[in-house]
Amino acid sequence: MLVQEIMTVPARCASPQDSAASAVELMHSLGIGVLPVVEEERVVGILTDRDLVLALAGQERGLKELPIAAVMTPGAVCCRAEDTIEAAAALMGDHQVRRLPVLDDAGHLAGLLSVSDIAVHASEQLAGEALGEIAEYR
């Protein structure tokens, strides 16, 4: 089974110049906890709800003045739409991430793959193995 068969489409994303407040609003309205950050059609980072909480701890600036670029995790571990689910799960485990932006042949954001997608649509066992690797302390 391939990633493109089970990934979430469309993947919502944000721009590095967007405000953290707009990211919070989008995450809240969609009930999600992660946004790929895209600039010029390329994934340049990832923003999680955890990134936002940690960035705001001790901050005096408000969310509206804080650009996503200041709080996102630069770079992102990504997979390709044509990758197998097994390869994507291994990548998740190796990098200890629960979600992967999925890229198309041109390197543009095509979707998002989560451990939950793997569990629900492919294999609970494979998802469990990936989660075990993700949760390991290194």
JSON list of C-alpha atoms in Angstrom, two decimals:
[
{"chain": "A", "resi": 1, "resn": "MET", "atom": "CA", "xyz": [0.00, 0.00, 0.00]},
{"chain": "A", "resi": 2, "resn": "LEU", "atom": "CA", "xyz": [1.25, 3.49, -0.86]},
{"chain": "A", "resi": 3, "resn": "VAL", "atom": "CA", "xyz": [1.17, 6.68, 1.18]},
{"chain": "A", "resi": 4, "resn": "GLN", "atom": "CA", "xyz": [-1.00, 8.42, -1.44]},
{"chain": "A", "resi": 5, "resn": "GLU", "atom": "CA", "xyz": [-3.76, 5.89, -0.78]},
{"chain": "A", "resi": 6, "resn": "ILE", "atom": "CA", "xyz": [-4.23, 6.86, 2.88]},
{"chain": "A", "resi": 7, "resn": "MET", "atom": "CA", "xyz": [-2.79, 10.37, 3.35]},
{"chain": "A", "resi": 8, "resn": "THR", "atom": "CA", "xyz": [-4.99, 13.25, 4.41]},
{"chain": "A", "resi": 9, "resn": "VAL", "atom": "CA", "xyz": [-5.79, 15.53, 1.48]},
{"chain": "A", "resi": 10, "resn": "PRO", "atom": "CA", "xyz": [-5.74, 18.46, 1.30]},
{"chain": "A", "resi": 11, "resn": "ALA", "atom": "CA", "xyz": [-3.06, 19.21, 3.86]},
{"chain": "A", "resi": 12, "resn": "ARG", "atom": "CA", "xyz": [-3.68, 22.56, 5.45]},
{"chain": "A", "resi": 13, "resn": "CYS", "atom": "CA", "xyz": [-0.55, 24.66, 5.69]},
{"chain": "A", "resi": 14, "resn": "ALA", "atom": "CA", "xyz": [0.74, 28.04, 6.77]},
{"chain": "A", "resi": 15, "resn": "SER", "atom": "CA", "xyz": [3.33, 30.54, 5.58]},
{"chain": "A", "resi": 16, "resn": "PRO", "atom": "CA", "xyz": [6.34, 31.61, 7.67]},
{"chain": "A", "resi": 17, "resn": "GLN", "atom": "CA", "xyz": [5.04, 35.19, 7.51]},
{"chain": "A", "resi": 18, "resn": "ASP", "atom": "CA", "xyz": [1.60, 34.32, 8.89]},
{"chain": "A", "resi": 19, "resn": "SER", "atom": "CA", "xyz": [0.99, 35.23, 12.52]},
{"chain": "A", "resi": 20, "resn": "ALA", "atom": "CA", "xyz": [1.02, 32.61, 15.23]},
{"chain": "A", "resi": 21, "resn": "ALA", "atom": "CA", "xyz": [-2.50, 33.82, 16.06]},
{"chain": "A", "resi": 22, "resn": "SER", "atom": "CA", "xyz": [-3.75, 32.84, 12.59]},
{"chain": "A", "resi": 23, "resn": "ALA", "atom": "CA", "xyz": [-2.15, 29.40, 13.01]},
{"chain": "A", "resi": 24, "resn": "VAL", "atom": "CA", "xyz": [-3.87, 28.92, 16.36]},
{"chain": "A", "resi": 25, "resn": "GLU", "atom": "CA", "xyz": [-7.22, 29.92, 14.85]},
{"chain": "A", "resi": 26, "resn": "LEU", "atom": "CA", "xyz": [-6.77, 27.54, 11.91]},
{"chain": "A", "resi": 27, "resn": "MET", "atom": "CA", "xyz": [-5.66, 24.64, 14.12]},
{"chain": "A", "resi": 28, "resn": "HIS", "atom": "CA", "xyz": [-8.57, 25.22, 16.48]},
{"chain": "A", "resi": 29, "resn": "SER", "atom": "CA", "xyz": [-11.18, 25.49, 13.75]},
{"chain": "A", "resi": 30, "resn": "LEU", "atom": "CA", "xyz": [-9.96, 22.31, 12.04]},
{"chain": "A", "resi": 31, "resn": "GLY", "atom": "CA", "xyz": [-9.24, 20.36, 15.22]},
{"chain": "A", "resi": 32, "resn": "ILE", "atom": "CA", "xyz": [-5.62, 19.71, 14.22]},
{"chain": "A", "resi": 33, "resn": "GLY", "atom": "CA", "xyz": [-2.31, 20.05, 16.03]},
{"chain": "A", "resi": 34, "resn": "VAL", "atom": "CA", "xyz": [0.18, 20.44, 13.20]},
{"chain": "A", "resi": 35, "resn": "LEU", "atom": "CA", "xyz": [0.66, 22.62, 10.13]},
{"chain": "A", "resi": 36, "resn": "PRO", "atom": "CA", "xyz": [3.33, 22.20, 7.48]},
{"chain": "A", "resi": 37, "resn": "VAL", "atom": "CA", "xyz": [4.93, 25.59, 6.80]},
{"chain": "A", "resi": 38, "resn": "VAL", "atom": "CA", "xyz": [5.23, 26.29, 3.08]},
{"chain": "A", "resi": 39, "resn": "GLU", "atom": "CA", "xyz": [7.08, 29.02, 1.23]},
{"chain": "A", "resi": 40, "resn": "GLU", "atom": "CA", "xyz": [7.26, 29.25, -2.55]},
{"chain": "A", "resi": 41, "resn": "GLU", "atom": "CA", "xyz": [5.52, 25.86, -2.80]},
{"chain": "A", "resi": 42, "resn": "ARG", "atom": "CA", "xyz": [8.21, 24.12, -0.69]},
{"chain": "A", "resi": 43, "resn": "VAL", "atom": "CA", "xyz": [7.88, 22.75, 2.84]},
{"chain": "A", "resi": 44, "resn": "VAL", "atom": "CA", "xyz": [10.29, 24.81, 4.95]},
{"chain": "A", "resi": 45, "resn": "GLY", "atom": "CA", "xyz": [9.21, 23.72, 8.40]},
{"chain": "A", "resi": 46, "resn": "ILE", "atom": "CA", "xyz": [6.54, 22.31, 10.62]},
{"chain": "A", "resi": 47, "resn": "LEU", "atom": "CA", "xyz": [4.46, 24.02, 13.28]},
{"chain": "A", "resi": 48, "resn": "THR", "atom": "CA", "xyz": [2.90, 22.05, 16.11]},
{"chain": "A", "resi": 49, "resn": "ASP", "atom": "CA", "xyz": [0.61, 23.08, 18.92]},
{"chain": "A", "resi": 50, "resn": "ARG", "atom": "CA", "xyz": [3.52, 22.20, 21.22]},
{"chain": "A", "resi": 51, "resn": "ASP", "atom": "CA", "xyz": [5.80, 24.64, 19.35]},
{"chain": "A", "resi": 52, "resn": "LEU", "atom": "CA", "xyz": [3.26, 27.38, 19.98]},
{"chain": "A", "resi": 53, "resn": "VAL", "atom": "CA", "xyz": [2.90, 26.63, 23.69]},
{"chain": "A", "resi": 54, "resn": "LEU", "atom": "CA", "xyz": [6.67, 26.50, 24.24]},
{"chain": "A", "resi": 55, "resn": "ALA", "atom": "CA", "xyz": [7.25, 29.67, 22.25]},
{"chain": "A", "resi": 56, "resn": "LEU", "atom": "CA", "xyz": [4.67, 31.57, 24.25]},
{"chain": "A", "resi": 57, "resn": "ALA", "atom": "CA", "xyz": [6.01, 30.54, 27.64]},
{"chain": "A", "resi": 58, "resn": "GLY", "atom": "CA", "xyz": [7.57, 33.70, 29.01]},
{"chain": "A", "resi": 59, "resn": "GLN", "atom": "CA", "xyz": [6.78, 35.75, 25.89]},
{"chain": "A", "resi": 60, "resn": "GLU", "atom": "CA", "xyz": [5.53, 39.25, 26.31]},
{"chain": "A", "resi": 61, "resn": "ARG", "atom": "CA", "xyz": [4.59, 39.65, 22.66]},
{"chain": "A", "resi": 62, "resn": "GLY", "atom": "CA", "xyz": [1.11, 38.67, 21.64]},
{"chain": "A", "resi": 63, "resn": "LEU", "atom": "CA", "xyz": [0.26, 35.98, 19.14]},
{"chain": "A", "resi": 64, "resn": "LYS", "atom": "CA", "xyz": [-0.66, 38.55, 16.52]},
{"chain": "A", "resi": 65, "resn": "GLU", "atom": "CA", "xyz": [2.85, 40.02, 16.51]},
{"chain": "A", "resi": 66, "resn": "LEU", "atom": "CA", "xyz": [4.63, 36.67, 16.50]},
{"chain": "A", "resi": 67, "resn": "PRO", "atom": "CA", "xyz": [5.35, 35.29, 13.01]},
{"chain": "A", "resi": 68, "resn": "ILE", "atom": "CA", "xyz": [5.21, 31.55, 12.45]},
{"chain": "A", "resi": 69, "resn": "ALA", "atom": "CA", "xyz": [8.86, 31.66, 11.33]},
{"chain": "A", "resi": 70, "resn": "ALA", "atom": "CA", "xyz": [9.82, 32.55, 14.91]},
{"chain": "A", "resi": 71, "resn": "VAL", "atom": "CA", "xyz": [8.16, 29.50, 16.45]},
{"chain": "A", "resi": 72, "resn": "MET", "atom": "CA", "xyz": [8.15, 26.76, 13.81]},
{"chain": "A", "resi": 73, "resn": "THR", "atom": "CA", "xyz": [10.60, 23.90, 13.69]},
{"chain": "A", "resi": 74, "resn": "PRO", "atom": "CA", "xyz": [12.70, 24.61, 10.60]},
{"chain": "A", "resi": 75, "resn": "GLY", "atom": "CA", "xyz": [13.00, 21.84, 8.08]},
{"chain": "A", "resi": 76, "resn": "ALA", "atom": "CA", "xyz": [10.65, 18.90, 8.11]},
{"chain": "A", "resi": 77, "resn": "VAL", "atom": "CA", "xyz": [11.00, 15.18, 7.67]},
{"chain": "A", "resi": 78, "resn": "CYS", "atom": "CA", "xyz": [8.87, 14.41, 4.62]},
{"chain": "A", "resi": 79, "resn": "CYS", "atom": "CA", "xyz": [7.91, 11.37, 2.60]},
{"chain": "A", "resi": 80, "resn": "ARG", "atom": "CA", "xyz": [6.74, 10.98, -0.97]},
{"chain": "A", "resi": 81, "resn": "ALA", "atom": "CA", "xyz": [3.24, 10.08, -2.11]},
{"chain": "A", "resi": 82, "resn": "GLU", "atom": "CA", "xyz": [4.67, 7.03, -3.92]},
{"chain": "A", "resi": 83, "resn": "ASP", "atom": "CA", "xyz": [6.45, 5.69, -0.81]},
{"chain": "A", "resi": 84, "resn": "THR", "atom": "CA", "xyz": [5.15, 2.53, 0.80]},
{"chain": "A", "resi": 85, "resn": "ILE", "atom": "CA", "xyz": [3.38, 2.77, 4.14]},
{"chain": "A", "resi": 86, "resn": "GLU", "atom": "CA", "xyz": [6.15, 0.62, 5.63]},
{"chain": "A", "resi": 87, "resn": "ALA", "atom": "CA", "xyz": [8.84, 3.07, 4.46]},
{"chain": "A", "resi": 88, "resn": "ALA", "atom": "CA", "xyz": [6.88, 6.03, 5.83]},
{"chain": "A", "resi": 89, "resn": "ALA", "atom": "CA", "xyz": [6.32, 4.28, 9.18]},
{"chain": "A", "resi": 90, "resn": "ALA", "atom": "CA", "xyz": [10.05, 3.52, 9.41]},
{"chain": "A", "resi": 91, "resn": "LEU", "atom": "CA", "xyz": [10.82, 7.17, 8.68]},
{"chain": "A", "resi": 92, "resn": "MET", "atom": "CA", "xyz": [8.44, 8.24, 11.45]},
{"chain": "A", "resi": 93, "resn": "GLY", "atom": "CA", "xyz": [10.15, 5.88, 13.88]},
{"chain": "A", "resi": 94, "resn": "ASP", "atom": "CA", "xyz": [13.67, 6.89, 12.85]},
{"chain": "A", "resi": 95, "resn": "HIS", "atom": "CA", "xyz": [12.91, 10.59, 13.32]},
{"chain": "A", "resi": 96, "resn": "GLN", "atom": "CA", "xyz": [10.44, 10.22, 16.20]},
{"chain": "A", "resi": 97, "resn": "VAL", "atom": "CA", "xyz": [7.62, 12.12, 14.49]},
{"chain": "A", "resi": 98, "resn": "ARG", "atom": "CA", "xyz": [3.92, 11.25, 14.39]},
{"chain": "A", "resi": 99, "resn": "ARG", "atom": "CA", "xyz": [3.11, 13.13, 11.19]},
{"chain": "A", "resi": 100, "resn": "LEU", "atom": "CA", "xyz": [4.84, 13.51, 7.86]},
{"chain": "A", "resi": 101, "resn": "PRO", "atom": "CA", "xyz": [4.18, 16.09, 5.17]},
{"chain": "A", "resi": 102, "resn": "VAL", "atom": "CA", "xyz": [3.77, 14.19, 1.90]},
{"chain": "A", "resi": 103, "resn": "LEU", "atom": "CA", "xyz": [5.40, 15.55, -1.24]},
{"chain": "A", "resi": 104, "resn": "ASP", "atom": "CA", "xyz": [4.40, 15.00, -4.86]},
{"chain": "A", "resi": 105, "resn": "ASP", "atom": "CA", "xyz": [6.83, 14.39, -7.74]},
{"chain": "A", "resi": 106, "resn": "ALA", "atom": "CA", "xyz": [7.57, 18.13, -7.99]},
{"chain": "A", "resi": 107, "resn": "GLY", "atom": "CA", "xyz": [8.40, 18.38, -4.27]},
{"chain": "A", "resi": 108, "resn": "HIS", "atom": "CA", "xyz": [5.20, 20.26, -3.42]},
{"chain": "A", "resi": 109, "resn": "LEU", "atom": "CA", "xyz": [2.96, 19.49, -0.46]},
{"chain": "A", "resi": 110, "resn": "ALA", "atom": "CA", "xyz": [0.43, 16.84, -1.53]},
{"chain": "A", "resi": 111, "resn": "GLY", "atom": "CA", "xyz": [-0.96, 15.71, 1.81]},
{"chain": "A", "resi": 112, "resn": "LEU", "atom": "CA", "xyz": [-0.18, 14.76, 5.38]},
{"chain": "A", "resi": 113, "resn": "LEU", "atom": "CA", "xyz": [0.33, 11.27, 6.81]},
{"chain": "A", "resi": 114, "resn": "SER", "atom": "CA", "xyz": [-0.16, 10.48, 10.48]},
{"chain": "A", "resi": 115, "resn": "VAL", "atom": "CA", "xyz": [0.34, 7.39, 12.60]},
{"chain": "A", "resi": 116, "resn": "SER", "atom": "CA", "xyz": [-3.46, 7.40, 12.97]},
{"chain": "A", "resi": 117, "resn": "ASP", "atom": "CA", "xyz": [-3.88, 7.23, 9.19]},
{"chain": "A", "resi": 118, "resn": "ILE", "atom": "CA", "xyz": [-1.68, 4.15, 9.17]},
{"chain": "A", "resi": 119, "resn": "ALA", "atom": "CA", "xyz": [-3.61, 2.53, 12.02]},
{"chain": "A", "resi": 120, "resn": "VAL", "atom": "CA", "xyz": [-7.06, 3.22, 10.58]},
{"chain": "A", "resi": 121, "resn": "HIS", "atom": "CA", "xyz": [-6.40, 2.61, 6.89]},
{"chain": "A", "resi": 122, "resn": "ALA", "atom": "CA", "xyz": [-3.47, 0.21, 6.70]},
{"chain": "A", "resi": 123, "resn": "SER", "atom": "CA", "xyz": [-2.17, -1.70, 9.72]},
{"chain": "A", "resi": 124, "resn": "GLU", "atom": "CA", "xyz": [-2.65, -1.26, 13.45]},
{"chain": "A", "resi": 125, "resn": "GLN", "atom": "CA", "xyz": [0.41, -3.43, 14.01]},
{"chain": "A", "resi": 126, "resn": "LEU", "atom": "CA", "xyz": [2.61, -1.25, 11.79]},
{"chain": "A", "resi": 127, "resn": "ALA", "atom": "CA", "xyz": [1.28, 1.91, 13.44]},
{"chain": "A", "resi": 128, "resn": "GLY", "atom": "CA", "xyz": [1.99, 0.41, 16.87]},
{"chain": "A", "resi": 129, "resn": "GLU", "atom": "CA", "xyz": [5.54, -0.46, 15.87]},
{"chain": "A", "resi": 130, "resn": "ALA", "atom": "CA", "xyz": [6.10, 3.08, 14.58]},
{"chain": "A", "resi": 131, "resn": "LEU", "atom": "CA", "xyz": [4.63, 4.57, 17.74]},
{"chain": "A", "resi": 132, "resn": "GLY", "atom": "CA", "xyz": [6.90, 2.37, 19.83]},
{"chain": "A", "resi": 133, "resn": "GLU", "atom": "CA", "xyz": [9.92, 3.74, 17.96]},
{"chain": "A", "resi": 134, "resn": "ILE", "atom": "CA", "xyz": [8.61, 7.31, 18.24]},
{"chain": "A", "resi": 135, "resn": "ALA", "atom": "CA", "xyz": [8.15, 6.99, 22.00]},
{"chain": "A", "resi": 136, "resn": "GLU", "atom": "CA", "xyz": [11.63, 5.55, 22.64]},
{"chain": "A", "resi": 137, "resn": "TYR", "atom": "CA", "xyz": [14.05, 7.81, 24.47]},
{"chain": "A", "resi": 138, "resn": "ARG", "atom": "CA", "xyz": [17.36, 8.17, 22.68]}
]
